[in-house]
Short mmCIF file of C-alpha atoms and ligand atoms in Angstrom, two decimals:
data_model
loop_
_atom_site.label_atom_id
_atom_site.label_comp_id
_atom_site.label_asym_id
_atom_site.label_seq_id
_atom_site.Cartn_x
_atom_site.Cartn_y
_atom_site.Cartn_z
CA MET Q 1 154.46 126.18 17.10
CA LYS Q 2 153.20 128.16 20.01
CA LYS Q 3 149.83 128.44 18.39
CA ILE Q 4 149.74 124.52 17.45
CA PHE Q 5 150.31 124.18 21.55
CA ALA Q 6 147.40 126.85 22.55
CA LEU Q 7 144.76 124.62 20.22
CA LEU Q 8 145.82 121.52 21.63
CA LEU Q 9 144.71 123.24 25.31
CA THR Q 10 141.95 124.33 24.84
CA LEU Q 11 140.46 121.05 22.66
CA ALA Q 12 141.23 119.44 26.24
CA MET Q 13 139.50 121.82 27.84
CA VAL Q 14 136.65 121.24 26.28
CA LEU Q 15 136.54 118.02 26.03
CA ALA Q 16 136.92 117.88 30.38
CA LEU Q 17 134.28 120.74 30.47
CA ALA Q 18 131.71 118.70 28.12
CA ALA Q 19 132.64 115.14 30.78
CA CYS Q 20 132.23 117.56 33.64
CA GLY Q 21 129.12 118.28 32.11
CA SER Q 22 126.54 114.32 31.70
CA GLN Q 23 127.00 114.30 35.12
CA PRO Q 24 123.51 116.34 36.60
CA ALA Q 25 124.77 118.64 39.10
CA ASN Q 26 122.77 118.10 41.29
CA ASP Q 27 123.19 114.29 41.68
CA PRO Q 28 125.43 113.59 45.06
CA ALA Q 29 126.93 110.86 45.44
CA PRO Q 30 124.90 107.90 47.65
CA ALA Q 31 124.40 107.95 50.13
CA PRO Q 32 126.34 104.83 51.66
CA SER Q 33 123.05 103.27 53.90
CA ASP Q 34 125.85 99.93 55.21
CA GLY Q 35 128.45 102.16 56.52
CA GLY Q 36 130.08 102.41 52.86
CA GLN Q 37 129.16 98.26 51.91
CA THR Q 38 127.51 99.97 49.15
CA ASP Q 39 127.93 96.55 47.04
CA THR Q 40 125.72 94.77 49.57
CA PRO Q 41 121.73 95.42 48.45
CA ALA Q 42 119.58 96.53 50.98
CA PRO Q 43 117.23 93.39 52.87
CA ALA Q 44 113.75 93.00 50.87
CA PRO Q 45 111.14 94.27 53.07
CA ALA Q 46 109.22 91.13 54.73
CA PRO Q 47 106.76 89.53 52.89
CA GLU Q 48 102.98 90.98 54.17
CA ASN Q 49 100.48 88.48 55.86
CA THR Q 50 97.36 87.93 53.14
CA LYS Q 51 95.90 85.61 56.19
CA LEU Q 52 93.63 87.14 58.21
CA VAL Q 53 95.86 86.22 62.03
CA VAL Q 54 93.01 86.07 64.75
CA GLY Q 55 94.53 85.05 69.22
CA PHE Q 56 92.19 83.08 70.97
CA ALA Q 57 92.09 83.40 74.26
CA GLN Q 58 90.27 80.69 75.71
CA ILE Q 59 89.25 80.30 79.26
CA GLY Q 60 90.40 76.37 80.07
CA GLN Q 61 88.49 73.38 79.39
CA GLU Q 62 85.98 73.87 82.47
CA SER Q 63 83.16 71.37 80.61
CA GLY Q 64 82.19 69.69 77.57
CA TRP Q 65 80.87 72.41 75.99
CA ARG Q 66 84.01 74.55 76.06
CA ASP Q 67 85.63 71.41 74.68
CA ALA Q 68 83.17 71.80 71.73
CA GLU Q 69 83.85 75.55 70.93
CA THR Q 70 87.61 75.19 71.21
CA ASN Q 71 87.12 71.43 68.81
CA ASP Q 72 85.62 73.79 66.52
CA VAL Q 73 87.40 77.39 66.26
CA GLN Q 74 90.93 74.75 65.98
CA TRP Q 75 89.37 72.70 62.79
CA TYR Q 76 88.36 75.80 61.43
CA ALA Q 77 91.79 77.29 61.35
CA ALA Q 78 92.93 73.85 60.80
CA ARG Q 79 90.67 73.51 57.36
CA ASN Q 80 91.60 76.98 56.62
CA THR Q 81 95.44 77.67 56.60
CA ASP Q 82 95.56 79.41 53.24
CA THR Q 83 93.43 82.44 54.24
CA VAL Q 84 93.62 81.90 58.23
CA GLU Q 85 96.23 82.42 61.52
CA LEU Q 86 95.09 81.08 64.56
CA HIS Q 87 97.04 81.23 67.64
CA PHE Q 88 95.43 79.69 70.05
CA ALA Q 89 95.93 80.44 74.66
CA ASP Q 90 94.44 77.95 77.13
CA ALA Q 91 93.77 79.95 79.91
CA GLN Q 92 93.31 77.46 82.28
CA GLN Q 93 90.55 78.97 84.10
CA LYS Q 94 92.68 82.23 85.48
CA GLN Q 95 91.74 85.64 83.55
CA GLU Q 96 95.23 86.40 84.56
CA ASN Q 97 96.36 84.31 81.87
CA GLN Q 98 93.48 85.66 79.56
CA ILE Q 99 95.11 89.05 79.95
CA LYS Q 100 98.82 87.76 79.29
CA ALA Q 101 97.60 85.68 75.89
CA ILE Q 102 95.68 88.62 75.32
CA ARG Q 103 99.23 90.63 75.51
CA SER Q 104 101.15 88.09 73.93
CA PHE Q 105 98.30 89.08 71.06
CA ILE Q 106 99.02 92.88 71.06
CA GLU Q 107 102.76 92.27 70.61
CA MET Q 108 101.85 90.08 67.36
CA GLY Q 109 100.09 92.34 65.86
CA VAL Q 110 97.30 89.97 65.18
CA ASP Q 111 94.70 91.25 63.04
CA VAL Q 112 91.71 90.79 65.70
CA ILE Q 113 91.75 89.28 69.31
CA ALA Q 114 88.91 87.27 70.63
CA PHE Q 115 87.99 85.35 74.63
CA PRO Q 116 85.34 83.68 76.01
CA PRO Q 117 85.78 86.26 79.70
CA VAL Q 118 85.93 84.45 81.96
CA VAL Q 119 84.43 86.70 84.57
CA GLU Q 120 82.45 89.94 83.44
CA THR Q 121 84.73 92.36 85.43
CA GLY Q 122 88.57 93.59 85.32
CA TRP Q 123 89.32 93.99 81.66
CA GLU Q 124 89.51 97.75 81.30
CA ALA Q 125 92.99 98.11 80.84
CA VAL Q 126 93.84 95.46 78.60
CA LEU Q 127 91.20 96.08 76.50
CA THR Q 128 92.21 99.66 75.96
CA GLU Q 129 96.37 98.29 75.03
CA CYS Q 130 93.16 96.51 72.33
CA GLN Q 131 92.07 99.87 71.30
CA GLU Q 132 95.08 101.66 71.39
CA ALA Q 133 96.59 99.37 69.06
CA GLY Q 134 93.90 99.22 66.80
CA ILE Q 135 93.52 95.87 67.46
CA PRO Q 136 89.37 94.66 67.67
CA VAL Q 137 88.49 92.33 70.08
CA ILE Q 138 85.73 89.81 69.59
CA LEU Q 139 83.87 89.58 73.01
CA VAL Q 140 83.18 84.83 72.37
CA ASP Q 141 79.78 83.48 74.37
CA ARG Q 142 79.87 85.16 77.25
CA GLY Q 143 79.93 89.33 77.86
CA ILE Q 144 81.89 91.58 80.25
CA ASP Q 145 79.86 93.97 83.44
CA ALA Q 146 77.71 96.27 81.44
CA ASN Q 147 79.07 99.35 83.60
CA THR Q 148 82.39 98.93 81.82
CA ASP Q 149 82.56 101.13 78.48
CA ASP Q 150 82.02 98.82 75.80
CA GLY Q 151 83.50 100.45 73.38
CA LEU Q 152 86.18 98.58 75.00
CA TYR Q 153 85.38 95.49 72.49
CA THR Q 154 83.98 95.69 68.98
CA THR Q 155 81.55 93.16 69.10
CA MET Q 156 80.23 90.02 71.18
CA ILE Q 157 78.98 86.29 69.41
CA ALA Q 158 76.68 84.51 72.58
CA SER Q 159 73.59 83.59 73.25
CA ASP Q 160 71.01 85.30 75.50
CA HIS Q 161 71.40 84.03 78.86
CA VAL Q 162 69.05 85.44 80.48
CA TRP Q 163 65.84 83.98 77.63
CA ALA Q 164 67.71 80.81 78.77
CA GLY Q 165 67.09 81.44 82.21
CA GLU Q 166 63.38 81.94 82.03
CA GLN Q 167 62.94 79.10 79.99
CA ALA Q 168 64.62 76.98 81.93
CA ALA Q 169 62.40 78.24 84.49
CA ILE Q 170 59.32 77.68 82.38
CA ALA Q 171 60.67 74.02 81.99
CA MET Q 172 60.40 73.83 85.65
CA ASN Q 173 57.46 75.10 86.51
CA ASP Q 174 55.67 73.11 84.26
CA LEU Q 175 57.54 70.03 85.16
CA LEU Q 176 56.36 70.77 88.77
CA GLY Q 177 53.43 71.68 88.26
CA GLY Q 178 54.00 75.16 89.69
CA SER Q 179 54.84 74.13 93.23
CA GLY Q 180 57.87 72.26 94.80
CA VAL Q 181 61.34 72.82 96.28
CA VAL Q 182 63.95 73.27 93.97
CA VAL Q 183 68.09 74.16 93.94
CA GLU Q 184 70.03 75.56 91.85
CA LEU Q 185 73.38 74.56 90.56
CA GLU Q 186 74.61 78.07 89.74
CA GLY Q 187 78.47 78.56 86.86
CA THR Q 188 81.73 80.26 87.45
CA VAL Q 189 81.29 83.38 90.36
CA GLY Q 190 80.92 86.81 88.51
CA ALA Q 191 80.63 84.80 85.44
CA SER Q 192 78.04 86.83 82.96
CA ALA Q 193 77.17 83.08 81.66
CA ALA Q 194 76.24 82.37 85.67
CA VAL Q 195 75.06 85.82 86.53
CA GLN Q 196 72.40 86.03 83.17
CA ARG Q 197 71.03 82.91 83.98
CA LYS Q 198 70.91 83.12 88.00
CA GLN Q 199 68.90 86.27 86.99
CA GLY Q 200 66.66 84.97 84.47
CA PHE Q 201 65.77 82.53 86.49
CA ASP Q 202 65.31 83.79 89.52
CA GLU Q 203 63.51 86.72 88.62
CA TYR Q 204 60.94 84.94 86.37
CA MET Q 205 60.21 82.25 88.83
CA ALA Q 206 60.02 85.40 91.96
CA ALA Q 207 56.93 87.06 88.80
CA ASN Q 208 55.26 83.33 88.16
CA CYS Q 209 56.64 80.77 90.10
CA SER Q 210 54.63 81.37 93.85
CA GLY Q 211 54.67 77.50 94.42
CA ILE Q 212 57.98 76.97 93.97
CA GLU Q 213 60.32 77.83 96.83
CA ILE Q 214 64.07 78.37 95.32
CA ALA Q 215 65.71 76.39 98.95
CA ALA Q 216 69.82 76.99 97.74
CA SER Q 217 71.44 78.56 95.09
CA GLN Q 218 75.45 77.46 95.28
CA THR Q 219 78.27 77.27 92.95
CA GLY Q 220 79.30 74.14 90.99
CA ASP Q 221 82.14 76.04 88.92
CA PHE Q 222 80.74 74.69 85.88
CA THR Q 223 81.92 71.71 85.92
CA ARG Q 224 81.10 68.38 86.94
CA ALA Q 225 83.39 66.87 89.60
CA GLN Q 226 81.70 69.68 91.94
CA GLY Q 227 78.75 69.53 90.50
CA LYS Q 228 78.06 66.60 91.56
CA GLU Q 229 79.83 67.73 94.98
CA VAL Q 230 77.72 70.50 95.69
CA MET Q 231 74.44 68.58 94.89
CA GLU Q 232 75.75 66.01 97.32
CA SER Q 233 75.64 68.07 99.85
CA PHE Q 234 72.59 69.56 99.43
CA LEU Q 235 70.97 66.50 99.19
CA LYS Q 236 71.96 65.45 102.98
CA THR Q 237 70.84 69.76 103.62
CA TYR Q 238 67.45 69.16 102.64
CA ASP Q 239 65.06 66.74 103.22
CA LYS Q 240 62.52 67.05 100.08
CA ILE Q 241 64.21 68.70 96.75
CA ASP Q 242 61.86 68.34 93.53
CA GLY Q 243 64.03 70.57 91.45
CA VAL Q 244 67.15 71.24 90.84
CA PHE Q 245 68.63 74.31 88.25
CA CYS Q 246 71.85 73.62 86.57
CA HIS Q 247 73.37 76.73 85.39
CA ASN Q 248 74.50 74.03 82.78
CA ASP Q 249 74.66 70.53 81.58
CA ASP Q 250 78.17 68.99 83.00
CA MET Q 251 76.79 70.07 86.30
CA ALA Q 252 73.89 68.06 85.78
CA LEU Q 253 75.42 65.37 84.69
CA GLY Q 254 77.59 65.88 87.66
CA ALA Q 255 74.11 66.16 89.60
CA ILE Q 256 72.82 63.15 88.23
CA GLU Q 257 75.71 61.27 89.81
CA ALA Q 258 75.04 62.36 93.00
CA ILE Q 259 71.07 61.72 93.17
CA LYS Q 260 71.68 58.20 91.81
CA GLU Q 261 74.45 57.70 95.11
CA ALA Q 262 71.71 58.95 97.03
CA GLY Q 263 69.16 56.30 96.35
CA LEU Q 264 66.44 57.95 93.77
CA LYS Q 265 65.89 58.45 90.46
CA PRO Q 266 67.51 61.37 88.95
CA GLY Q 267 64.71 62.83 85.85
CA VAL Q 268 61.70 61.37 88.47
CA ASP Q 269 61.90 62.21 91.62
CA ILE Q 270 63.77 65.53 91.09
CA LYS Q 271 63.92 66.56 87.94
CA ILE Q 272 66.72 67.88 86.17
CA VAL Q 273 67.39 70.73 84.24
CA GLY Q 274 70.52 71.97 81.83
CA VAL Q 275 71.41 74.60 79.80
CA ASP Q 276 74.56 73.48 77.07
CA GLY Q 277 72.65 70.83 75.01
CA VAL Q 278 75.73 68.70 75.02
CA LYS Q 279 75.44 64.90 73.80
CA GLY Q 280 75.89 63.92 77.67
CA ALA Q 281 72.04 65.04 78.29
CA PHE Q 282 70.57 64.66 75.42
CA GLU Q 283 71.48 61.33 75.94
CA ALA Q 284 70.36 61.10 79.67
CA ILE Q 285 67.35 62.68 78.35
CA LEU Q 286 66.99 59.84 76.26
CA ALA Q 287 67.19 57.35 79.62
CA GLY Q 288 64.40 59.58 81.10
CA GLU Q 289 67.95 61.42 83.73
CA MET Q 290 67.14 63.92 82.55
CA ASN Q 291 63.82 66.56 81.89
CA CYS Q 292 65.11 69.29 79.61
CA THR Q 293 68.17 71.31 78.06
CA VAL Q 294 68.31 74.70 77.07
CA GLU Q 295 69.98 75.20 74.02
CA CYS Q 296 73.54 77.61 73.96
CA THR Q 297 75.48 76.61 70.56
CA PRO Q 298 79.13 76.34 71.41
CA ILE Q 299 79.55 76.46 67.18
CA LEU Q 300 80.76 79.00 67.11
CA ALA Q 301 83.98 78.97 64.43
CA ASN Q 302 82.12 80.50 61.71
CA GLN Q 303 81.06 83.55 62.54
CA ILE Q 304 83.84 84.51 64.92
CA PHE Q 305 86.06 84.21 62.05
CA ASP Q 306 83.58 85.62 59.14
CA THR Q 307 83.45 88.21 61.77
CA ALA Q 308 86.78 88.72 61.86
CA ALA Q 309 87.38 88.73 58.41
CA LYS Q 310 84.81 91.76 57.78
CA LEU Q 311 86.25 93.72 60.49
CA LYS Q 312 90.21 93.50 58.95
CA ALA Q 313 88.70 94.64 56.20
CA GLY Q 314 87.07 97.86 57.97
CA GLU Q 315 83.63 97.02 57.73
CA SER Q 316 80.98 97.34 60.51
CA VAL Q 317 79.72 94.86 62.55
CA GLU Q 318 76.58 94.34 64.97
CA LYS Q 319 77.41 94.44 68.45
CA TRP Q 320 75.99 91.30 69.77
CA VAL Q 321 75.39 88.49 67.32
CA MET Q 322 73.28 86.52 69.15
CA SER Q 323 72.54 82.79 69.01
CA ALA Q 324 69.82 81.29 67.66
CA ASP Q 325 68.76 78.33 70.44
CA GLU Q 326 65.91 76.02 71.29
CA VAL Q 327 64.52 75.09 74.01
CA TYR Q 328 64.38 70.57 74.30
CA THR Q 329 62.42 69.05 76.70
CA ALA Q 330 61.50 65.49 77.13
CA ASP Q 331 59.05 64.89 74.27
CA ARG Q 332 61.46 67.11 71.68
CA VAL Q 333 64.57 64.63 72.07
CA THR Q 334 64.48 60.81 69.73
CA GLU Q 335 67.15 59.11 68.87
CA ASP Q 336 67.84 61.13 65.11
CA VAL Q 337 67.47 64.21 67.67
CA VAL Q 338 70.42 62.79 70.38
CA ALA Q 339 72.30 61.87 66.64
CA GLY Q 340 72.17 64.92 64.62
CA ARG Q 341 73.99 66.17 67.52
CA ALA Q 342 77.03 68.28 66.48
CA TYR Q 343 78.21 68.44 70.02
O1 LIG C 401 79.57 80.77 78.28
C1 LIG C 401 79.12 79.67 78.15
C2 LIG C 401 79.28 78.64 78.66
O2 LIG C 401 80.85 78.29 79.48
C3 LIG C 401 78.43 77.29 78.95
O3 LIG C 401 77.55 77.34 79.58
C4 LIG C 401 79.42 76.33 80.16
O4 LIG C 401 79.21 74.82 79.61
C5 LIG C 401 80.37 77.57 79.97
O5 LIG C 401 81.45 77.11 80.65
#
């Protein structure tokens, strides 16, 4: 009996040891990841956003030209919602609002930030933050101060504003036959588009047009209303004005109103050269009330989003993607040309 009991005990121990051996020795019990509620599955990781996410901090709505740029960017995004996610901010002409918008894009973790700098200076801090966050920056239609480290932005998609100023000077010189008194309506103080157009115009005049005097130059902030106001004051101050160079067409359209209200014929008594190539300027040229516009295209959305996609993919791009613009003197402007304009 004793023998049978010993045999049964040994068998029980062998079975118990065999049962222990079925569990790997180093496999600890699963650590509870949810405070001990091990029956709740861990949350699935958020799906990766495969869309191209772009933050665009627009200056505001100072001109018809700017509205055309905004529409182009928003229209592109609306047509491509399956591949593109646009976050758009309107800074209402204030640099501090553009900076706030850029910071919010950094916080969102967008793929690329694009913006037209309202003025040239004051971007170092926020661009450094973009760089630290690893977000590439595309400057659109305007640049930043040449003394700022150009490593702080990735690329610029814009017209050559110095060239535009020179072309305007060449056209004005031709219109005036080499002599006369000219006034200048400048864009937003400190904006690269204004600084460089002025540089191109004034330098060309100084070097090549000794018979033309630039009597006055004042900002009209790129708006039609201020263009009109400043032109009214020029007309009161100077007995004779032969030509006005406007840093954009919206100010030229304002100047046309002021000239008419002063009882003079715009485009005839006072020659008018603008920049941008907006439809209103083309219509004024057709009507004989304006003489020339130097194009500066706002239709940049394709380039902006193509470039952003390349940057997201880690490809390199040119530092300055320059727009191909043209000069439109009256002889080139027909009904068909005006009808075919995109903005
Ligand atoms: O930076 C481009 C300029 O900005 C355009 O010429 C003007 O119309 C706009 O306000």
